[in-house]
Every structure is written in structure tokens, then in C-alpha cells.
PDB file of C-alpha atoms and ligand atoms in Angstrom:
ATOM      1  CA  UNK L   2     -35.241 -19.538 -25.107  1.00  0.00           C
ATOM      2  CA  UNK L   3     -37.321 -17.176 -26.790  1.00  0.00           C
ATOM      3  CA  UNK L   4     -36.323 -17.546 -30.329  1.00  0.00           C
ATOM      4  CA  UNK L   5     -38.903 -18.818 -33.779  1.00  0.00           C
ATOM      5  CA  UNK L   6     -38.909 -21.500 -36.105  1.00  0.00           C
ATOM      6  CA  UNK L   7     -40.687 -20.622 -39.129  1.00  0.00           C
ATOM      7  CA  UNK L   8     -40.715 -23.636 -41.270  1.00  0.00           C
ATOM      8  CA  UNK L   9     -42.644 -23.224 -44.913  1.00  0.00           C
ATOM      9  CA  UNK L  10     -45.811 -21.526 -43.485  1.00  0.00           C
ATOM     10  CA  UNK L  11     -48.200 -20.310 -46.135  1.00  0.00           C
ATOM     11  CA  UNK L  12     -51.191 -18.699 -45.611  1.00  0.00           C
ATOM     12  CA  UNK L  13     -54.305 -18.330 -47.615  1.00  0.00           C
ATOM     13  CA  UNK L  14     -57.131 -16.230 -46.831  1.00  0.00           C
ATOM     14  CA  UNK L  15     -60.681 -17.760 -48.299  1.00  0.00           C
ATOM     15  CA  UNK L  16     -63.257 -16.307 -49.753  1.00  0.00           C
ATOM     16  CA  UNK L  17     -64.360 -15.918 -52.959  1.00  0.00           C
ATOM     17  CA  UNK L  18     -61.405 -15.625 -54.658  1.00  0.00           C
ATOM     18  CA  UNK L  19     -58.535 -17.088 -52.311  1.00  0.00           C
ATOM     19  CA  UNK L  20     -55.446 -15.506 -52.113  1.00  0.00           C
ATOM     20  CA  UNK L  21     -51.779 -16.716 -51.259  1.00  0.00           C
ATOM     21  CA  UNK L  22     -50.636 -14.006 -48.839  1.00  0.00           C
ATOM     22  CA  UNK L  23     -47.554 -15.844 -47.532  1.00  0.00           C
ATOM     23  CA  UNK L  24     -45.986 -18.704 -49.911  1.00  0.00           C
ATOM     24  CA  UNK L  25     -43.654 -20.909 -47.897  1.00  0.00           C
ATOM     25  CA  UNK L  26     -42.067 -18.717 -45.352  1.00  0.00           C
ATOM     26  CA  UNK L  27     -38.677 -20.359 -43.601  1.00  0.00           C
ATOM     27  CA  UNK L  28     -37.606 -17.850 -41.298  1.00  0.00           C
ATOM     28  CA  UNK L  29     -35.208 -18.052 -37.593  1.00  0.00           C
ATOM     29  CA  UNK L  30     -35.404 -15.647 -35.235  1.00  0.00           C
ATOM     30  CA  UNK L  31     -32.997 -15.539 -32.598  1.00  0.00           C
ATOM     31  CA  UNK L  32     -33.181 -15.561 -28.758  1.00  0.00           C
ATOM     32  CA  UNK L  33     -32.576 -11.993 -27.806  1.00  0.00           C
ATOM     33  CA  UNK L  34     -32.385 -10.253 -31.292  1.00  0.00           C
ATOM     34  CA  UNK L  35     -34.223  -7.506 -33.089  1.00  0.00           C
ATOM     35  CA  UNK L  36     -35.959  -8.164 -36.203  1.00  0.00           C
ATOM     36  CA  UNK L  37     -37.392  -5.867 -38.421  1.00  0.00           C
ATOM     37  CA  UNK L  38     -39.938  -6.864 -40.954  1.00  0.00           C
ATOM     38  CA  UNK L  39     -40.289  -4.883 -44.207  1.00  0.00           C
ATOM     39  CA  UNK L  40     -42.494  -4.798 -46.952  1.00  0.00           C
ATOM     40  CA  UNK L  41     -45.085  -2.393 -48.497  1.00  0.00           C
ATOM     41  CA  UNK L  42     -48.768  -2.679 -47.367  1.00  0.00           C
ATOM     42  CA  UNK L  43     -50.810  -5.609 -48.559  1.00  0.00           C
ATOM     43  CA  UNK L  44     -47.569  -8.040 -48.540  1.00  0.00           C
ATOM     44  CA  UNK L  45     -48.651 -10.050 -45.655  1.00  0.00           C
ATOM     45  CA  UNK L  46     -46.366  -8.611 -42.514  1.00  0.00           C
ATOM     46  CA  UNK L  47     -49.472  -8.482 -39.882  1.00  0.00           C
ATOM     47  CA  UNK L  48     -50.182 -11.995 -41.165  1.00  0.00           C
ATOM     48  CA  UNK L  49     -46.631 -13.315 -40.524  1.00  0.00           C
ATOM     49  CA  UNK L  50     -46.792 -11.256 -37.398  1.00  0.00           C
ATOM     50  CA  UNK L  51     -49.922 -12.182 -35.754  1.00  0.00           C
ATOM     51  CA  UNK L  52     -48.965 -16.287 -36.850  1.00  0.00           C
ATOM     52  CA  UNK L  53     -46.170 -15.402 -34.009  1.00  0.00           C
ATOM     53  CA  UNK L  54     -48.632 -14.595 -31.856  1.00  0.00           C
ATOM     54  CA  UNK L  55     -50.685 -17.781 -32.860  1.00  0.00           C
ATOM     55  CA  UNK L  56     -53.828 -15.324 -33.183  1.00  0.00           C
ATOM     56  CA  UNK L  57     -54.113 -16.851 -36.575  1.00  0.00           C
ATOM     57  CA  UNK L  58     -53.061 -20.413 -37.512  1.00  0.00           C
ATOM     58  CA  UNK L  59     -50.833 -20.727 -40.881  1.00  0.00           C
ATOM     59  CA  UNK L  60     -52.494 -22.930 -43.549  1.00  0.00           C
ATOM     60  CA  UNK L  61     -49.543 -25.155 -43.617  1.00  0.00           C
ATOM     61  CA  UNK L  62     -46.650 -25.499 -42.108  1.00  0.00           C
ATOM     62  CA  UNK L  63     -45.037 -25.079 -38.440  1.00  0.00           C
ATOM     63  CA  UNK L  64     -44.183 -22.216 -36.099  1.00  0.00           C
ATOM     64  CA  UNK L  65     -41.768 -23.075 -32.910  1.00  0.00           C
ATOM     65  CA  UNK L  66     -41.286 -21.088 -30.232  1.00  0.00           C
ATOM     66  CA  UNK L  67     -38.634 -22.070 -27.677  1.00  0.00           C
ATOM     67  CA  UNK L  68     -39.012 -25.657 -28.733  1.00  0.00           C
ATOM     68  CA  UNK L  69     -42.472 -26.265 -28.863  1.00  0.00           C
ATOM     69  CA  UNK L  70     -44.632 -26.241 -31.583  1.00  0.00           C
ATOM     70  CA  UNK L  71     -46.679 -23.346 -31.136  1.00  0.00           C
ATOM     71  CA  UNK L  72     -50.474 -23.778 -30.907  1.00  0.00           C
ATOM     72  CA  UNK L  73     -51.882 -20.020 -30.222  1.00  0.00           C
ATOM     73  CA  UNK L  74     -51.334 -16.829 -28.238  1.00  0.00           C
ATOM     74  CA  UNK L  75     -49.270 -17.196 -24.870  1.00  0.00           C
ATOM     75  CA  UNK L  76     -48.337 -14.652 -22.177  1.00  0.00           C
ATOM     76  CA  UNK L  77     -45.036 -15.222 -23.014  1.00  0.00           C
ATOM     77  CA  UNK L  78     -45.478 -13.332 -26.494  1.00  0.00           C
ATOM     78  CA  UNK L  79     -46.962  -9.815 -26.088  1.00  0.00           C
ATOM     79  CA  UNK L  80     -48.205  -7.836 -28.712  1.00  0.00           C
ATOM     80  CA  UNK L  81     -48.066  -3.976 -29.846  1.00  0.00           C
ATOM     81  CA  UNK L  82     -50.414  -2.853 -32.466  1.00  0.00           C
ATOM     82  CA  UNK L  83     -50.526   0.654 -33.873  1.00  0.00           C
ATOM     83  CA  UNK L  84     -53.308   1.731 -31.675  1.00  0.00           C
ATOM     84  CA  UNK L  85     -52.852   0.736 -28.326  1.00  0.00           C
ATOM     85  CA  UNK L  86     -56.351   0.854 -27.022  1.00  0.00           C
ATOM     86  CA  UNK L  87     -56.213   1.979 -23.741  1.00  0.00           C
ATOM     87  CA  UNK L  88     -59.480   1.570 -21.466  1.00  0.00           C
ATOM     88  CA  UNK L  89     -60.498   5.348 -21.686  1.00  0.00           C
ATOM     89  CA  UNK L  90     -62.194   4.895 -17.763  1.00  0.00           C
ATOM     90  CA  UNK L  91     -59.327   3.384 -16.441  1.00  0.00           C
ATOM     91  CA  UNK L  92     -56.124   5.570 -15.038  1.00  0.00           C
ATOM     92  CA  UNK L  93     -52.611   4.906 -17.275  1.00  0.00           C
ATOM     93  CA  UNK L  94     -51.338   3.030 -14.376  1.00  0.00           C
ATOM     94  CA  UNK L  95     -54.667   0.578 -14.145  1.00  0.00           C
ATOM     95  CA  UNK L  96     -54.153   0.371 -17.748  1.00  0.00           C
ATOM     96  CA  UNK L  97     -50.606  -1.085 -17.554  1.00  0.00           C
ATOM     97  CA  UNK L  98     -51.503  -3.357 -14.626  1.00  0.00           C
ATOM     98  CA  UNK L  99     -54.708  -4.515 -16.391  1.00  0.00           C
ATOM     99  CA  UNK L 100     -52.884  -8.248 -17.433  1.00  0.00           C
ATOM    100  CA  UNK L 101     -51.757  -8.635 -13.982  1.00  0.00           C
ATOM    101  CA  UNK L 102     -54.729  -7.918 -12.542  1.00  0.00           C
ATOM    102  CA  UNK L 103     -56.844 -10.800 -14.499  1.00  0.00           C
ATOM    103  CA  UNK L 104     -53.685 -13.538 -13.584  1.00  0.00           C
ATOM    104  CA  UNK L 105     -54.885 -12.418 -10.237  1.00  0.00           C
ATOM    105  CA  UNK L 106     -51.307 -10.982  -9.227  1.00  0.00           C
ATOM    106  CA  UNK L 107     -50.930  -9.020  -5.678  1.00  0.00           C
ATOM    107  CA  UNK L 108     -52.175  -5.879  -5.546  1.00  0.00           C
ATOM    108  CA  UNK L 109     -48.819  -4.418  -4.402  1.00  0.00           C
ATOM    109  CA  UNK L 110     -47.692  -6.581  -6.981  1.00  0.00           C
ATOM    110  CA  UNK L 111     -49.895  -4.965  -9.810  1.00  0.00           C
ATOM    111  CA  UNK L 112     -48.897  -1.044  -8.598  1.00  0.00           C
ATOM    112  CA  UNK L 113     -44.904  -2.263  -8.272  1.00  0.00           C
ATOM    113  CA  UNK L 114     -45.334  -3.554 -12.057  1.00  0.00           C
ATOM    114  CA  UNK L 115     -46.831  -0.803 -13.548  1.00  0.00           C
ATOM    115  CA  UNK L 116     -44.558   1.931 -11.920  1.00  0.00           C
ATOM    116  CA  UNK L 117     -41.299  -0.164 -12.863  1.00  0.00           C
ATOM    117  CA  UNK L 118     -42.569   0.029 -16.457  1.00  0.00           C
ATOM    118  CA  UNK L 119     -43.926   3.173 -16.337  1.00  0.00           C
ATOM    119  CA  UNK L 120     -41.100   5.109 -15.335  1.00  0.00           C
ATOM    120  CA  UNK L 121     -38.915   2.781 -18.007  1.00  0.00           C
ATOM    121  CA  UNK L 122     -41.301   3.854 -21.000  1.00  0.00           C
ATOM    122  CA  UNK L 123     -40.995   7.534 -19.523  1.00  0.00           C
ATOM    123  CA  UNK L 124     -44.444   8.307 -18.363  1.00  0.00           C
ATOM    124  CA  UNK L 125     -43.204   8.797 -14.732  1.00  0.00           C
ATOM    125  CA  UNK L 126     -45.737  10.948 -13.400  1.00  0.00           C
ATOM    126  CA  UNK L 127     -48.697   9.913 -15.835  1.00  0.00           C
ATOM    127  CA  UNK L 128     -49.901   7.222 -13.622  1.00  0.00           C
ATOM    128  CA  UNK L 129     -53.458   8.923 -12.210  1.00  0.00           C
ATOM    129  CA  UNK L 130     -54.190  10.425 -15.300  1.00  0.00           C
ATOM    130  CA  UNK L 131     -56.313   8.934 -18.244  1.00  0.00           C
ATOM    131  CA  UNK L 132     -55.746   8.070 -21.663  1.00  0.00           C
ATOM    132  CA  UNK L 133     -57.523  11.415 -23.142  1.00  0.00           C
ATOM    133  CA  UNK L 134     -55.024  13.107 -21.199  1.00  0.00           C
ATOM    134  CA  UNK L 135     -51.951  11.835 -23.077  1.00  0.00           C
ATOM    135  CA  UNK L 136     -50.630  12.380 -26.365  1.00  0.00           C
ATOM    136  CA  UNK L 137     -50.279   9.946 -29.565  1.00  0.00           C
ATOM    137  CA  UNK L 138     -46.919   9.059 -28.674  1.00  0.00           C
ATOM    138  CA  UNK L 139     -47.535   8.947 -24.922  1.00  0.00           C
ATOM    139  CA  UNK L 140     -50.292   6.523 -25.604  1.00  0.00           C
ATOM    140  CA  UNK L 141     -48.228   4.354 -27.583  1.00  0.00           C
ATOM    141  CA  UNK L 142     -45.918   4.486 -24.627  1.00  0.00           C
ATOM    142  CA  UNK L 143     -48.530   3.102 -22.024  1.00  0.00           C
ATOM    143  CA  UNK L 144     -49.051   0.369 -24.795  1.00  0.00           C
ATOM    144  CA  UNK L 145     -45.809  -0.502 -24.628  1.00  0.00           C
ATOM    145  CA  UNK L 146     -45.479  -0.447 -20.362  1.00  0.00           C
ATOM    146  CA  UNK L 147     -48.470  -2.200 -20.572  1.00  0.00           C
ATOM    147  CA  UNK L 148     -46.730  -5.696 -22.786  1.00  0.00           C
ATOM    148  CA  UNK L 149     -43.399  -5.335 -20.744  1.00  0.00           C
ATOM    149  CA  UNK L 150     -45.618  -5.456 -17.331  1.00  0.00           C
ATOM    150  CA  UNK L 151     -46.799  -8.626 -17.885  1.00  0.00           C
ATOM    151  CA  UNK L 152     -43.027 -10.114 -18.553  1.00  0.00           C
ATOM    152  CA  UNK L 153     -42.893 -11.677 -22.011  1.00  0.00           C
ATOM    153  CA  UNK L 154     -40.101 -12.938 -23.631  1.00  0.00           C
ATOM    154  CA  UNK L 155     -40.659 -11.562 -26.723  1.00  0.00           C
ATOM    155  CA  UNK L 156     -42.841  -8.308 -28.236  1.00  0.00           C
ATOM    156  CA  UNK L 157     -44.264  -8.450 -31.332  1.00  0.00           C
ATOM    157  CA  UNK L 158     -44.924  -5.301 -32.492  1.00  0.00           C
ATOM    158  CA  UNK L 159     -46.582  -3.830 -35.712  1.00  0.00           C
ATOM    159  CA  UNK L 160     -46.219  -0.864 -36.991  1.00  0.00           C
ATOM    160  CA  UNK L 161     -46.827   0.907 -33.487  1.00  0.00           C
ATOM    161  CA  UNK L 162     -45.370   4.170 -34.264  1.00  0.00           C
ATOM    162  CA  UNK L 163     -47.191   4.363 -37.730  1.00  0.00           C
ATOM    163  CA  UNK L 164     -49.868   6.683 -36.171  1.00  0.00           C
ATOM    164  CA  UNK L 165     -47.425   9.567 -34.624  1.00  0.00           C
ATOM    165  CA  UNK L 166     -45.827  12.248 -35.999  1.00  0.00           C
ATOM    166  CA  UNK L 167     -42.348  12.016 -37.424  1.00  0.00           C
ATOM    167  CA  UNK L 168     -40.415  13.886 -34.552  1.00  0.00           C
ATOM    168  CA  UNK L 169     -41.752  11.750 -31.907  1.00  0.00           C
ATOM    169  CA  UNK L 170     -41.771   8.593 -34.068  1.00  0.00           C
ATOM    170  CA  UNK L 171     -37.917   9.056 -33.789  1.00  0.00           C
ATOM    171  CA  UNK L 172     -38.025   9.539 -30.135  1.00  0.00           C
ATOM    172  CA  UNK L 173     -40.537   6.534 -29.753  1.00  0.00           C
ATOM    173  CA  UNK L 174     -37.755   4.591 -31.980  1.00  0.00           C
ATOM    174  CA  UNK L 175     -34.640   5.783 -29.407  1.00  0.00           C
ATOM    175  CA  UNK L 176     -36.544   4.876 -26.454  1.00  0.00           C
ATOM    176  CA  UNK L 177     -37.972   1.275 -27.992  1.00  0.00           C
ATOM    177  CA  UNK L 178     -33.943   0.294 -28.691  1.00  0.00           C
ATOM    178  CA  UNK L 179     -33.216   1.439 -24.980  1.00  0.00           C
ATOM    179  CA  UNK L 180     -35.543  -0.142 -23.325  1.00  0.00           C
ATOM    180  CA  UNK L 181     -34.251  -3.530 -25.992  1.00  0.00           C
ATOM    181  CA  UNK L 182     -31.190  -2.872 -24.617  1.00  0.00           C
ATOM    182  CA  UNK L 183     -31.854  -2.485 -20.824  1.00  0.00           C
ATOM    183  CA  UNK L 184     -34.809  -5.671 -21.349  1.00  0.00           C
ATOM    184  CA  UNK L 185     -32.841  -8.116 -23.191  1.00  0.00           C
ATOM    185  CA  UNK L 186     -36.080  -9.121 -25.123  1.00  0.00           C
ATOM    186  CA  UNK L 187     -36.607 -10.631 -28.424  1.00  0.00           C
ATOM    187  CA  UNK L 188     -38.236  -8.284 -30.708  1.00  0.00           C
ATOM    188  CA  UNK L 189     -40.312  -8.703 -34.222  1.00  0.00           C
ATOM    189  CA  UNK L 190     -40.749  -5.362 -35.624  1.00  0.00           C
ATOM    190  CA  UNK L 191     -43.120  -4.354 -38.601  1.00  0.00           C
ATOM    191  CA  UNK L 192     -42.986  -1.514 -40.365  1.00  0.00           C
ATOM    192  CA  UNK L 193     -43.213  -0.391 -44.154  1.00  0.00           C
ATOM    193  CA  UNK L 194     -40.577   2.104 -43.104  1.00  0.00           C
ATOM    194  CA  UNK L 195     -37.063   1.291 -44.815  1.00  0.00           C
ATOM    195  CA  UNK L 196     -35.432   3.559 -42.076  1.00  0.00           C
ATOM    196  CA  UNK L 197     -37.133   2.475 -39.475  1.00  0.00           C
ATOM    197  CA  UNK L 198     -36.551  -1.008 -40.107  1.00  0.00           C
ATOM    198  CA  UNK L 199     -32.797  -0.443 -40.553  1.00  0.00           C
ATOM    199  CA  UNK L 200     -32.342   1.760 -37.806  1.00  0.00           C
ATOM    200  CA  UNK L 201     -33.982  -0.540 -35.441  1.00  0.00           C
ATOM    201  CA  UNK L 202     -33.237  -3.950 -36.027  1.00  0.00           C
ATOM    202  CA  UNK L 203     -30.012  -6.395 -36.279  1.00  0.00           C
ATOM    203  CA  UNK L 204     -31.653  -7.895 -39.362  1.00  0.00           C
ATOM    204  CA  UNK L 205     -34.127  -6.973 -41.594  1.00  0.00           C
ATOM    205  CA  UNK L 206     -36.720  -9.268 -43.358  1.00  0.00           C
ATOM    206  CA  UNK L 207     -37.658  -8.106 -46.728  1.00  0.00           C
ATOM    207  CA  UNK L 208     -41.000  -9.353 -47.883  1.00  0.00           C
ATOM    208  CA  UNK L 209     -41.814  -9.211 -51.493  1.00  0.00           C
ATOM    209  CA  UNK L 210     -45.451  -7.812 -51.972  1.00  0.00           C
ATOM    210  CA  UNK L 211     -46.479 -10.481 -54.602  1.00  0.00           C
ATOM    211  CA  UNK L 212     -46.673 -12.977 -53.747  1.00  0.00           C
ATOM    212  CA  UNK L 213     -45.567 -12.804 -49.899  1.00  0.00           C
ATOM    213  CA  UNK L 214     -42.683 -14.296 -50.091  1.00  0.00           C
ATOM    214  CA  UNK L 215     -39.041 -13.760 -48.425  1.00  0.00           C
ATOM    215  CA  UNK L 216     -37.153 -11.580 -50.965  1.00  0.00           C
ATOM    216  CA  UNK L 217     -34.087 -11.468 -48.616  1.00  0.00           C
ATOM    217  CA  UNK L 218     -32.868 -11.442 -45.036  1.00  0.00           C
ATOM    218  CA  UNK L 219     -29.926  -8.812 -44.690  1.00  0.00           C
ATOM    219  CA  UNK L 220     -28.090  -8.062 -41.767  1.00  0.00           C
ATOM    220  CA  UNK L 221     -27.111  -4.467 -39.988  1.00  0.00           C
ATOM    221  CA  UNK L 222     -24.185  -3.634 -38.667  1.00  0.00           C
ATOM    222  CA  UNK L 223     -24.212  -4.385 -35.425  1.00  0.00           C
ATOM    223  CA  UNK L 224     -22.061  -1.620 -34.079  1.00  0.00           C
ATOM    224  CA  UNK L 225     -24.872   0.446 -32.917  1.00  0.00           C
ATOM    225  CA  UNK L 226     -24.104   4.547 -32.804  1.00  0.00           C
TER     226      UNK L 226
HETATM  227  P1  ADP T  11     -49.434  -5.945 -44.442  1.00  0.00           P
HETATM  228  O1  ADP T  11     -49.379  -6.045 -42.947  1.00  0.00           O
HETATM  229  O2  ADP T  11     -48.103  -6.181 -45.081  1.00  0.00           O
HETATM  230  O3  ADP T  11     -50.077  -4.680 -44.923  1.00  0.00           O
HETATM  231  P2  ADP T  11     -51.510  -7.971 -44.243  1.00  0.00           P
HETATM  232  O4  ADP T  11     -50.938  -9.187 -43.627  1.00  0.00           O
HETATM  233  O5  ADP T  11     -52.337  -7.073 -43.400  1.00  0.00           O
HETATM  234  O6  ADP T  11     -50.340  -7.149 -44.965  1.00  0.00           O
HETATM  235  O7  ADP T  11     -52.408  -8.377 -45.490  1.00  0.00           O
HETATM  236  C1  ADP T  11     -51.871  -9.119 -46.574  1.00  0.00           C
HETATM  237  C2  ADP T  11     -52.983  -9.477 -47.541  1.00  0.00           C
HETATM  238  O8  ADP T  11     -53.880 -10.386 -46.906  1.00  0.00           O
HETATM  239  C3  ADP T  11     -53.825  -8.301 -47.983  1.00  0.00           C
HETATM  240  O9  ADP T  11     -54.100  -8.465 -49.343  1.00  0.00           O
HETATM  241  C4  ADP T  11     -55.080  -8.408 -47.172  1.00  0.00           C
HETATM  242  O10 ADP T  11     -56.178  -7.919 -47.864  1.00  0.00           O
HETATM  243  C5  ADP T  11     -55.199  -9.900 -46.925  1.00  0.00           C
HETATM  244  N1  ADP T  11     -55.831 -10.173 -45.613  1.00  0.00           N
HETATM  245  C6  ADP T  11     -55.337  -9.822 -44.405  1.00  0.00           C
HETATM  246  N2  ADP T  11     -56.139 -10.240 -43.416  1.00  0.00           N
HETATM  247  C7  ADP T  11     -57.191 -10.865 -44.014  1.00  0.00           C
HETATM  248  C8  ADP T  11     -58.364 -11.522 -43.540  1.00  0.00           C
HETATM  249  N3  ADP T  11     -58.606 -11.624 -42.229  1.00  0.00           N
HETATM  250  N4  ADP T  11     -59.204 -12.048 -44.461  1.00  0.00           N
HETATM  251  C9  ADP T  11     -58.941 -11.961 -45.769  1.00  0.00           C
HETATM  252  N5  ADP T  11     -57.857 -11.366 -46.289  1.00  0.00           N
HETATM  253  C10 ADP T  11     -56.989 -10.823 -45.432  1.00  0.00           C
HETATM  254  P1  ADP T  12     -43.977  11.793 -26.845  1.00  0.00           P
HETATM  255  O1  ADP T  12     -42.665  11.891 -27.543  1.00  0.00           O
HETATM  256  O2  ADP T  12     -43.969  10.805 -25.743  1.00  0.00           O
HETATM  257  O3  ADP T  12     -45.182  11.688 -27.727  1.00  0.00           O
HETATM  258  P2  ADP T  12     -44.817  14.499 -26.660  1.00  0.00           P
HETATM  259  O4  ADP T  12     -43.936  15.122 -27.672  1.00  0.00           O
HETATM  260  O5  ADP T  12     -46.242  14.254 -26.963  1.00  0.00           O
HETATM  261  O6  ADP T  12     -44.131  13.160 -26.103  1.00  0.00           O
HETATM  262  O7  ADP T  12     -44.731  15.330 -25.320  1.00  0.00           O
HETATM  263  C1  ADP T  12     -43.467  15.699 -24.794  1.00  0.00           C
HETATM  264  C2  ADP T  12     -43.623  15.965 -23.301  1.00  0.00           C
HETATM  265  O8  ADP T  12     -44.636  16.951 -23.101  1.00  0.00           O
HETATM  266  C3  ADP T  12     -44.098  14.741 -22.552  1.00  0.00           C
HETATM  267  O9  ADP T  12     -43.053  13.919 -22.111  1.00  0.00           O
HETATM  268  C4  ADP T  12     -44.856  15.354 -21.395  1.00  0.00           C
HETATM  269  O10 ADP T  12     -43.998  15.618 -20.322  1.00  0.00           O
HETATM  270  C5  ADP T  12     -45.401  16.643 -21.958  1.00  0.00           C
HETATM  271  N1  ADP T  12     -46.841  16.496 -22.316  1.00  0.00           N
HETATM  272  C6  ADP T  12     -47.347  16.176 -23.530  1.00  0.00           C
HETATM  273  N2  ADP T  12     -48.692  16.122 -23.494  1.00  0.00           N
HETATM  274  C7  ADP T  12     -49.058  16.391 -22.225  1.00  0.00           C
HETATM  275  C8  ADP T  12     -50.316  16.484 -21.539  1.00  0.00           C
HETATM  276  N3  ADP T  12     -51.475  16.261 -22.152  1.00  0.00           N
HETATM  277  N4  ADP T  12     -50.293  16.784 -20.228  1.00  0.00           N
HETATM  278  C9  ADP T  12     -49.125  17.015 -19.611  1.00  0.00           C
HETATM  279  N5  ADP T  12     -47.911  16.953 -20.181  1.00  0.00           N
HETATM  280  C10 ADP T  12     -47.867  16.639 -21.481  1.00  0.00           C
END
């Protein structure tokens, strides 16, 4: 079960003058659905995001994730950020295969892996070439083959189509919903997009930029077009 419990997590950065950037977040995610998370910049949507991934801890409260209390990052939750830092020396298809490859996974294993998501993300083709070679969008592509090849349960992504131009952005956004579809993966989307977040997701969190609090949860129609 690959669904969150978000129960009254606040976070506060220090420093010199601290600041509450969430304020008592409560906040289920399904098994299986598509969230979007909106808000304009500053109001705290990496935060929230990267306490899914348990890259930071909240300053109170609890995150669970699949009935467990989660205690920091896990294979199980992979993670899309707007620039998907590919290893410039390695080929798109050693790129993708890279987290099998440390777990020590079969070699045929490893080039099975990365074709299978390869070919899903549509960069059939692109394997022996290297990342200089591909475009904005195709990058973000191998960043995305490159979470679904090492078989989480859910993707957290944020903001990863904030970098490409608007054309392809929608492309990248027909493609992500697809391959949702086809995957049958949870997925937390951020984005200070309104129609991105609508278009994509089955609900949409709004997050209020001061201070970063829930504003309100609404739901989209789930008839999709
Ligand atoms: P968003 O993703 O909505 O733009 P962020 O979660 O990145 O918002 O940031 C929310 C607020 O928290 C901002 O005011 C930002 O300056 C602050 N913040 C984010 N990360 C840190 C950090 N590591 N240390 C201190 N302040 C931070
Ligand atoms: P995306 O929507 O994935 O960003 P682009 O609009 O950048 O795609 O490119 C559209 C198509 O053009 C790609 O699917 C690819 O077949 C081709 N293409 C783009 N850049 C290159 C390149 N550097 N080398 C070869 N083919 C390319």
C-alpha cells in the first residue's frame, strides 16, 4: 500500500530569524492516486515534498507511508526534481540503470530495466547516446525512466517540467498521465502551475503561501478526456 499519512507536520527552518514554512499539515494520500500540489513559490511545496521522501525530517509531527512511520528516504519512493542530473559521461541507458547497478542487480537485468523504461518514456533509440545529446524535455524523460527503473511505488515529483518550454511541457504532461495510467503508481506532483495541477491530478492540494498552510483540498473530475 503505497498511500501517506500526514498528521500535523510543521516545519521550521532555523536560523536567525526562524520561520514557520508548514503549520500543521494533515494531509491523505491515496494508494494509486495523483496528487497535485499547488501553491506559489516560497509556500513550502519542496518542503512538504521532500518530508515524503524523508530527505528532511518535519519538526513535529508524523509521516506514514504504507503503515509505517516513516524515518527517511526509501527505494520505494523515487524522486523527480526539475533538473534531472544526468551523469554527462555515462550513455542515457547507463544513466537509467545507474540505481540498479549499485543494488548490484544482473547485468541483463540492468539493460532489460532500462530498455523497458526507456522505450515507455519514449526515448527508444536514445540509449547509446549521452545526455548533451538530448533535449530539455528528453532529459527530463531519462529522469523519469531512470525513477520508474528502479520500481517504486510512488514518484514524487517537483516541478519537473518547470524548466521546458511550453509545447513540450504539454507533451511531457500527456506522456507523465500515460505512463500513470499504464504504471498504476502513486503520484505527488508539485507545480505552481494552476493548469498543470488540474490537468494532471485527481485532487489538488492548495497551499496558502503565508503561512504554509492547507487552504483547501479540491477534487477533479475524474472522467479523464
Ligand atoms: P516552494 O517549493 O513552494 O517554492 P520551499 O519549500 O522551497 O517552497 O520553501 C518554502 C520556504 O522555506 C521559503 O521561504 C524558503 O526560503 C524556506 N526554505 C526552504 N528550504 C530551506 C532551508 N534548507 N533552509 C532555510 N529555509 C529554507
Ligand atoms: P521532447 O518533447 O521529448 O522534449 P523534442 O521536442 O525536444 O522532444 O524533440 C522531438 C523529437 O525530435 C524527439 O522525440 C526526437 O526524436 C527528436 N530529437 C530532438 N532532439 C534530438 C537530438 N539532439 N538528436 C536526435 N533527435 C532529436
Amino acid at each position: 500500500m503505497a498511500g501517506f499519512e500526514v498528521r500535523g507536520v510543521s516545519k521550521v527552518y532555523g536560523g536567525a530569524t526562524p520561520t514557520e514554512t508548514l503549520s500543521n499539515i494533515d494531509l491523505t494520500i491515496e494508494d494509486g492516486e495523483f496528487l497535485s500540489i499547488l501553491g506559489p513559490s516560497g509556500c513550502g511545496k519542496s518542503t512538504l515534498l521532500e518530508i515524503l521522501a524523508g530527505l528532511q525530517l518535519p519538526t513535529s509531527g508524523e509521516v506514514w507511508f504504507g503503515g509505517a512511520k516513516l524515518k527517511g528516504p526509501g527505494i520505494e519512493r523515487g524522486v523527480v526534481f526539475q533538473d534531472p542530473s544526468l551523469y554527462p559521461w555515462r550513455s542515457v541507458a547507463k544513466n537509467v540503470q545507474l540505481g540498479l547497478e549499485m543494488r548490484g542487480v544482473a547485468k541483463s537485468e540492468q539493460r532489460e530495466g532500462a530498455q523497458r523504461y526507456l522505450d515507455l518514456v519514449g526515448l527508444k533509440g536514445f540509449e547509446n547516446k549521452y545526455p548533451h545529446h538530448l533535449s530539455g524535455g528528453m532529459k527530463q524523460r531519462a529522469g523519469l525512466a531512470r525513477a520508474l527503473a528502479n520500481g517504486p511505488e510512488v514518484l514524487l515529483m517537483d516541478e519537473p517540467f518547470g524548466a521546458v518550454d511550453y509545447l513540450t511541457r504539454l507533451q511531457l504532461q500527456d506522456d507523465l498521465l500515460r505512463i500513470w495510467e499504464a504504471e498504476k503508481k502513486t503520484v505527488v506532483f508539485v507545480t505552481h502551475d494552476v493548469s498543470e495541477a488540474v490537468f494532471l491530478g485527481d485532487r489538488v492540494v492548495l497551499l496558502s503561501p503565508r503561512p504554509g498552510r492547507i487552504n483547501r483540498i479540491f477534487q477533479v473530475p475524474k472522467e479523464r478526456p
